[in-house]
mmCIF file of C-alpha atoms in Angstrom:
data_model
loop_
_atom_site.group_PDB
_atom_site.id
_atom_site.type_symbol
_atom_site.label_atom_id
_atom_site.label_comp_id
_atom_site.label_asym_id
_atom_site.label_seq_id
_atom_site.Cartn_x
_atom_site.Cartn_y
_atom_site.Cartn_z
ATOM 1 C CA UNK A 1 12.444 -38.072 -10.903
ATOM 2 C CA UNK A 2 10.985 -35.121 -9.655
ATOM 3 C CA UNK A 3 12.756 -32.246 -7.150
ATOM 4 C CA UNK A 4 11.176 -31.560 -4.445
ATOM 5 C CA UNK A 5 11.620 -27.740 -3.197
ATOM 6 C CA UNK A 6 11.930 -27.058 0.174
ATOM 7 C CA UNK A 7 9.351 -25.540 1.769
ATOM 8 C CA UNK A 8 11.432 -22.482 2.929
ATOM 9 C CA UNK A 9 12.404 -22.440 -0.340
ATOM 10 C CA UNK A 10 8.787 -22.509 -1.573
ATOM 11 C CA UNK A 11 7.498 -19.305 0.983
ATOM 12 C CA UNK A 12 10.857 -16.947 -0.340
ATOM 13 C CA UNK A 13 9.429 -17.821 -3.606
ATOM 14 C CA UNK A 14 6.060 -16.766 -2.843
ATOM 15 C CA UNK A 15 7.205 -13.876 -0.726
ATOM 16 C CA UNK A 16 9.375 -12.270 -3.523
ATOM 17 C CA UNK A 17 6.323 -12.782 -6.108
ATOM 18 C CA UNK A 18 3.851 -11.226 -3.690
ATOM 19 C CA UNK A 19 6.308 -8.277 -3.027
ATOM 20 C CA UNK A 20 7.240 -7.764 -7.370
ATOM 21 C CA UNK A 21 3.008 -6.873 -7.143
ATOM 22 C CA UNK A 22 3.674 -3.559 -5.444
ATOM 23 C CA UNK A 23 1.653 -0.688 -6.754
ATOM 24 C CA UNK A 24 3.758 1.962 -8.255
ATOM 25 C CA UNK A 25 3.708 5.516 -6.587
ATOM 26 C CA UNK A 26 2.390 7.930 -8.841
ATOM 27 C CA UNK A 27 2.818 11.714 -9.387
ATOM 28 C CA UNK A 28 5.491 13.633 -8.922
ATOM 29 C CA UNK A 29 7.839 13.235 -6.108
ATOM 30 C CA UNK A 30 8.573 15.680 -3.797
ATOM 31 C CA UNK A 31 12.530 16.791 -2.521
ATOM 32 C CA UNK A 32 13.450 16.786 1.080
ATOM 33 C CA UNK A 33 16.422 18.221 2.522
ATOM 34 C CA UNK A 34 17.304 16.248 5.976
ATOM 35 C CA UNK A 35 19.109 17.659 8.596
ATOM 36 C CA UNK A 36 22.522 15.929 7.880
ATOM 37 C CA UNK A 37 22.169 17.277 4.283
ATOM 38 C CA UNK A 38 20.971 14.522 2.482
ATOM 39 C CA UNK A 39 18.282 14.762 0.162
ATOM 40 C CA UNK A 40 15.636 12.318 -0.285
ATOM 41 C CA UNK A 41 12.435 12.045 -2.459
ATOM 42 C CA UNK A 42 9.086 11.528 -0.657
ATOM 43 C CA UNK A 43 5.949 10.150 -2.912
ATOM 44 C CA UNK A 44 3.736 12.612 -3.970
ATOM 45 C CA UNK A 45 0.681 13.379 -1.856
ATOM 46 C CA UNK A 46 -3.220 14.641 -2.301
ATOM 47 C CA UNK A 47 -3.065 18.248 -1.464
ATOM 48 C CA UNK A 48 -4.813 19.698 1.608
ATOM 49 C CA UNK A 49 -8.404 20.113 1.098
ATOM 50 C CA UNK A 50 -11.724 20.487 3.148
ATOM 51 C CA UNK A 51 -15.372 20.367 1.270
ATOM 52 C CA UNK A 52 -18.685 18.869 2.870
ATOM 53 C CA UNK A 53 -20.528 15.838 2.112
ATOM 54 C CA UNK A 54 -24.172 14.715 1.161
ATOM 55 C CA UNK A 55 -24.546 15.118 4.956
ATOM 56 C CA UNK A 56 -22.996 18.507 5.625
ATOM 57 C CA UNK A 57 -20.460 16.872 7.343
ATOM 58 C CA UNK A 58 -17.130 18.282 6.514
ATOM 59 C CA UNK A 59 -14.507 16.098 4.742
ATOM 60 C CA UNK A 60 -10.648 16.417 4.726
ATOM 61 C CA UNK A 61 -7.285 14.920 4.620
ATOM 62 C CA UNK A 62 -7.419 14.198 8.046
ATOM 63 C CA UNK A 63 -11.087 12.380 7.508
ATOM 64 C CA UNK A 64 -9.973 9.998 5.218
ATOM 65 C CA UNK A 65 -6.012 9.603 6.320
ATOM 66 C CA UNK A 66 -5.292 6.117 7.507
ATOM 67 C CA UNK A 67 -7.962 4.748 4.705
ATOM 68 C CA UNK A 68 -7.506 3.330 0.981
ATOM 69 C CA UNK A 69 -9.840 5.129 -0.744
ATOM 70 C CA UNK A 70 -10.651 5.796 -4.224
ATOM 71 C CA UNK A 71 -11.525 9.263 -5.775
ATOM 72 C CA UNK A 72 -13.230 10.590 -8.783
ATOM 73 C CA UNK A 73 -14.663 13.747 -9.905
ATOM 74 C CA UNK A 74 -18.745 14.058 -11.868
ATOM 75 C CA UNK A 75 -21.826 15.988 -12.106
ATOM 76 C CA UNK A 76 -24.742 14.311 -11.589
ATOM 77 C CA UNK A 77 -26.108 16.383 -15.169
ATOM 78 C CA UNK A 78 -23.614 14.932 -17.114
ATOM 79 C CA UNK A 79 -24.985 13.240 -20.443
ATOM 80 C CA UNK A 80 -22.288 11.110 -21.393
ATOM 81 C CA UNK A 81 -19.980 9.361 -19.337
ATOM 82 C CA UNK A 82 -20.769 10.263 -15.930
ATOM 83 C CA UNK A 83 -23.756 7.661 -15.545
ATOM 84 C CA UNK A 84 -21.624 4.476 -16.788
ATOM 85 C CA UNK A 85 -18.737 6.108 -14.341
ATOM 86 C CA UNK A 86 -21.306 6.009 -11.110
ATOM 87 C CA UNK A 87 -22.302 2.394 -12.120
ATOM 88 C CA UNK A 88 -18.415 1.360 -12.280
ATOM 89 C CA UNK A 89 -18.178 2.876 -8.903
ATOM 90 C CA UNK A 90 -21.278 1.715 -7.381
ATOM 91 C CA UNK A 91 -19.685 -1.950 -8.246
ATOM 92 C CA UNK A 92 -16.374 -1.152 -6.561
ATOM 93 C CA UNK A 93 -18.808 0.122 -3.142
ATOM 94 C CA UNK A 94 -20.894 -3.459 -3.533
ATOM 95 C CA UNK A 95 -17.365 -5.191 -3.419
ATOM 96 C CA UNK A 96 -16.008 -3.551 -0.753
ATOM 97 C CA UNK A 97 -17.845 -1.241 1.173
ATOM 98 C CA UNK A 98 -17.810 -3.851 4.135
ATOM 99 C CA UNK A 99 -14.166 -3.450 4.724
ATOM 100 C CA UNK A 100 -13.906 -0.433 7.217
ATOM 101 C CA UNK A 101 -10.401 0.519 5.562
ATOM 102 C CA UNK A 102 -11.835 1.305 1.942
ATOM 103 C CA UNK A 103 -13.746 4.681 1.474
ATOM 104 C CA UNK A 104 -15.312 6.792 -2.176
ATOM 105 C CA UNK A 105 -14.987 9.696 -2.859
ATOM 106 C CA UNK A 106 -16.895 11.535 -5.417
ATOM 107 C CA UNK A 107 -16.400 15.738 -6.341
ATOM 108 C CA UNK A 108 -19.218 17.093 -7.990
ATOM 109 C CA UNK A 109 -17.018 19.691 -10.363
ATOM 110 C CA UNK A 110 -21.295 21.290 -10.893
ATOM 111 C CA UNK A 111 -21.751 22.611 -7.419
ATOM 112 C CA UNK A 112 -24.454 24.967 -8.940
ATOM 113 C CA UNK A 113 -26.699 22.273 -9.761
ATOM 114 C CA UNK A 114 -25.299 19.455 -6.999
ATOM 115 C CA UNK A 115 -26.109 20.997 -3.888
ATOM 116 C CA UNK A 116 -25.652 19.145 -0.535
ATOM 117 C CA UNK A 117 -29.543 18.192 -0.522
ATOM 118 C CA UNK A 118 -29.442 17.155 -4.480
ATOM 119 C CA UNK A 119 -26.304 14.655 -3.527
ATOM 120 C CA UNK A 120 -28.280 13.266 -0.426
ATOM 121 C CA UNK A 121 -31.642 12.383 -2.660
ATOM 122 C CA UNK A 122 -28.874 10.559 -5.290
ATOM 123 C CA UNK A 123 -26.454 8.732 -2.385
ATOM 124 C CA UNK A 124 -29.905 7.672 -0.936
ATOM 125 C CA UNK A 125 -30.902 6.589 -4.658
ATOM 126 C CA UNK A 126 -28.285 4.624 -4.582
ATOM 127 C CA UNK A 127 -29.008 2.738 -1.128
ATOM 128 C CA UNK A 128 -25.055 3.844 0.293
ATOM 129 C CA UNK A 129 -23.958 4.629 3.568
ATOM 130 C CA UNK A 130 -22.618 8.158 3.487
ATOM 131 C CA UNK A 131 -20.161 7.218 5.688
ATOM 132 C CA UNK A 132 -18.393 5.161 3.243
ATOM 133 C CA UNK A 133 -18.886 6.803 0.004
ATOM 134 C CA UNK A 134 -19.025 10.625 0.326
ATOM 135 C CA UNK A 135 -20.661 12.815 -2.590
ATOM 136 C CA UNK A 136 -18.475 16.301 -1.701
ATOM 137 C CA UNK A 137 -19.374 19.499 -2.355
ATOM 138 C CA UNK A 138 -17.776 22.989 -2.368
ATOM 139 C CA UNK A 139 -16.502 26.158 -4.048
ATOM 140 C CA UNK A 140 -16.144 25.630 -8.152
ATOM 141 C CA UNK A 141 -12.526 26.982 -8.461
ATOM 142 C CA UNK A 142 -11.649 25.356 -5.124
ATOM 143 C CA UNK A 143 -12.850 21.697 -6.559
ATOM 144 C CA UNK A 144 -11.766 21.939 -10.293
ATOM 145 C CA UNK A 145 -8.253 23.039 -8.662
ATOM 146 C CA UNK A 146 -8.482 19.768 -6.478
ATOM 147 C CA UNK A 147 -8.918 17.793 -9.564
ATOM 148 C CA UNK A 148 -5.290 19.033 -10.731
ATOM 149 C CA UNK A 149 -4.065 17.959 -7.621
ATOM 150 C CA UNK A 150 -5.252 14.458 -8.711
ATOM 151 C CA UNK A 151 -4.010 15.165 -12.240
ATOM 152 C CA UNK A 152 -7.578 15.152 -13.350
ATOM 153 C CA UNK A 153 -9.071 18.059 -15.084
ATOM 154 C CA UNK A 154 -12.171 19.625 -14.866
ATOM 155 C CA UNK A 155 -13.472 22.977 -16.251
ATOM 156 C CA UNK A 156 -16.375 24.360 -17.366
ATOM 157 C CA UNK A 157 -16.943 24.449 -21.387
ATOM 158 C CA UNK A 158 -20.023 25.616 -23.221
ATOM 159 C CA UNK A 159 -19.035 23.132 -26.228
ATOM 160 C CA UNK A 160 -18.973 19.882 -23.801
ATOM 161 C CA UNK A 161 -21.880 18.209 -23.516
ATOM 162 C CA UNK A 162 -23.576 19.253 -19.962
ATOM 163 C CA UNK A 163 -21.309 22.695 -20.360
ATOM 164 C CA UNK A 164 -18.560 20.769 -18.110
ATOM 165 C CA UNK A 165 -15.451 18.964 -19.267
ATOM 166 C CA UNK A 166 -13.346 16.499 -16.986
ATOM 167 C CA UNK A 167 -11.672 13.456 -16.773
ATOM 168 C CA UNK A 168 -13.004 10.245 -16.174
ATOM 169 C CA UNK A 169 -10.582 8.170 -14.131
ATOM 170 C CA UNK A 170 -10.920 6.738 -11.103
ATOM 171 C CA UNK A 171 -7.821 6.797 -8.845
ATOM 172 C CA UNK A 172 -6.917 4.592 -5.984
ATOM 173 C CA UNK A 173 -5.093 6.335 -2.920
ATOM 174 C CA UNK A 174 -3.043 4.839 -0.518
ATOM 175 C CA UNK A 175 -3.511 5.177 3.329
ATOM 176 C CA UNK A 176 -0.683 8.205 3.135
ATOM 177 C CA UNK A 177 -2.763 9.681 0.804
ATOM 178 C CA UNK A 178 -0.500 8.729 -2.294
ATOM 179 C CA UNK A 179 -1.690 8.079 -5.661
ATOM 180 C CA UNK A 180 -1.383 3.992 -6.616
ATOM 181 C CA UNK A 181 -3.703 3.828 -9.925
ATOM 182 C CA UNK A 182 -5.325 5.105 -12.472
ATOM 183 C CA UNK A 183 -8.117 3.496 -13.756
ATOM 184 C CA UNK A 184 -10.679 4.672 -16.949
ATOM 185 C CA UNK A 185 -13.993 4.603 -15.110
ATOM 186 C CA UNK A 186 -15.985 3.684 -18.288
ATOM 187 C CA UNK A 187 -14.245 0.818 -18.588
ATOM 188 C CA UNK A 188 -15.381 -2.386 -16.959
ATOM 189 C CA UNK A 189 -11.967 -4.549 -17.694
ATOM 190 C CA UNK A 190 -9.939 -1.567 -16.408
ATOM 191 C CA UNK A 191 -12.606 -1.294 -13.133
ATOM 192 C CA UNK A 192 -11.805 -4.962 -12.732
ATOM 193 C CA UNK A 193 -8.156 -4.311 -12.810
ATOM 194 C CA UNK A 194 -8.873 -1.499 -9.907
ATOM 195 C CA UNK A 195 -10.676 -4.390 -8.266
ATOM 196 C CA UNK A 196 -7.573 -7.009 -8.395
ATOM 197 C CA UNK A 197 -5.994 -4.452 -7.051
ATOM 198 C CA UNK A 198 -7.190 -2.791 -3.697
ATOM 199 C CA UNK A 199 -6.560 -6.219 -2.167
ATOM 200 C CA UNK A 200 -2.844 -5.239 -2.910
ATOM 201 C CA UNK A 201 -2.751 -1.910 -0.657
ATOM 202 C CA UNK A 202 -4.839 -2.942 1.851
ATOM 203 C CA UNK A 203 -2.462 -5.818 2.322
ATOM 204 C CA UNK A 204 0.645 -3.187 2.538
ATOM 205 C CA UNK A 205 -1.435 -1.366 5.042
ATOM 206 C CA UNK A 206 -1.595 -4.451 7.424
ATOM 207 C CA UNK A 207 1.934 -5.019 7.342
#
């Protein structure tokens, strides 16, 4: 004969499973003294930043705090994996670019070539809203030091094909700007896996 479960039994089943899917926090953590002495470790967080946009509109911390958003860094002259990475992406916008918590954010690390008005014509190649996924420009230094920040790299090198080299992850951030994934933007099963899971944070940003 079969046992029935009870149904409260059932939901703190359910409940704990749901909870045991909890992204990780990623990066190094960062020690805080409290005023009664105690130290505690916070998760680490993007650093402060502030670059423009394929509309000249200036984007910061503050622009995208309060939003899930995921972040990688290209140049639209890249030969190699750059193209396959903007097609990855472009699939993550189509999934959820209707939810107004999830934003993109792309760094061109070839501001020389990727000027404001060259990452308009290729946002408006793609058919995007630039509200939702913002192609950012800015200083060299100032953007291939950002990348460290997301524990990317990105430098120039003559021997690279394009004369840039850089990572190619794609990383999901948290609505406290915290780092949740890491993701290999070339690769559609590992895409997929960044797809399974943005359904987890923005469900830990509604409760």
């Amino acid at each position: 004969m079969k046992r029935i479960l009870p149904f409260f039994f059932v939901s703190f089943l359910l409940a704990c499973s749901q909870e045991a899917k909890q992204l990780p926090y990623l990066g190094h953590p960062t020690a805080e003294t409290l005023a009664s002495g105690e130290t505690i470790e916070r998760p680490y967080e993007i650093p402060d930043f502030a670059l423009l946009n394929q509309d000249s509109l200036v984007v910061n911390n503050k622009t995208l705090a309060g939003k899930i958003y995921i972040a990688d860094f290209i140049f639209l002259q890249c030969p190699t994996i750059c193209p396959k990475m903007n097609v990855e992406m472009k699939r993550v916008y189509d999934a959820f670019h209707e939810n107004e918590n999830v934003v993109f954010v792309s760094h061109t690390i070839d501001p020389k070539h990727d000027s404001i008005p060259v990452l308009k014509a290729y946002s408006e190649s793609l058919g995007v809203d630039a509200a939702k996924w913002h192609f950012l420009y800015g200083d060299e230094s100032d953007i291939h030091q950002l990348a460290q920040g997301y524990f990317m790299q990105a430098y120039q090198e003559s021997a690279a094909p394009g004369g840039y080299a850089h990572s190619g992850g794609f990383l999901l951030i948290d609505a406290d700007q915290h780092i949740r994934g890491v993701y290999d933007g070339t690769s559609t099963a590992d895409v997929n896996r960044l797809m399974e899971e943005i359904p987890l944070l923005l469900n830990e940003k509604i409760k």
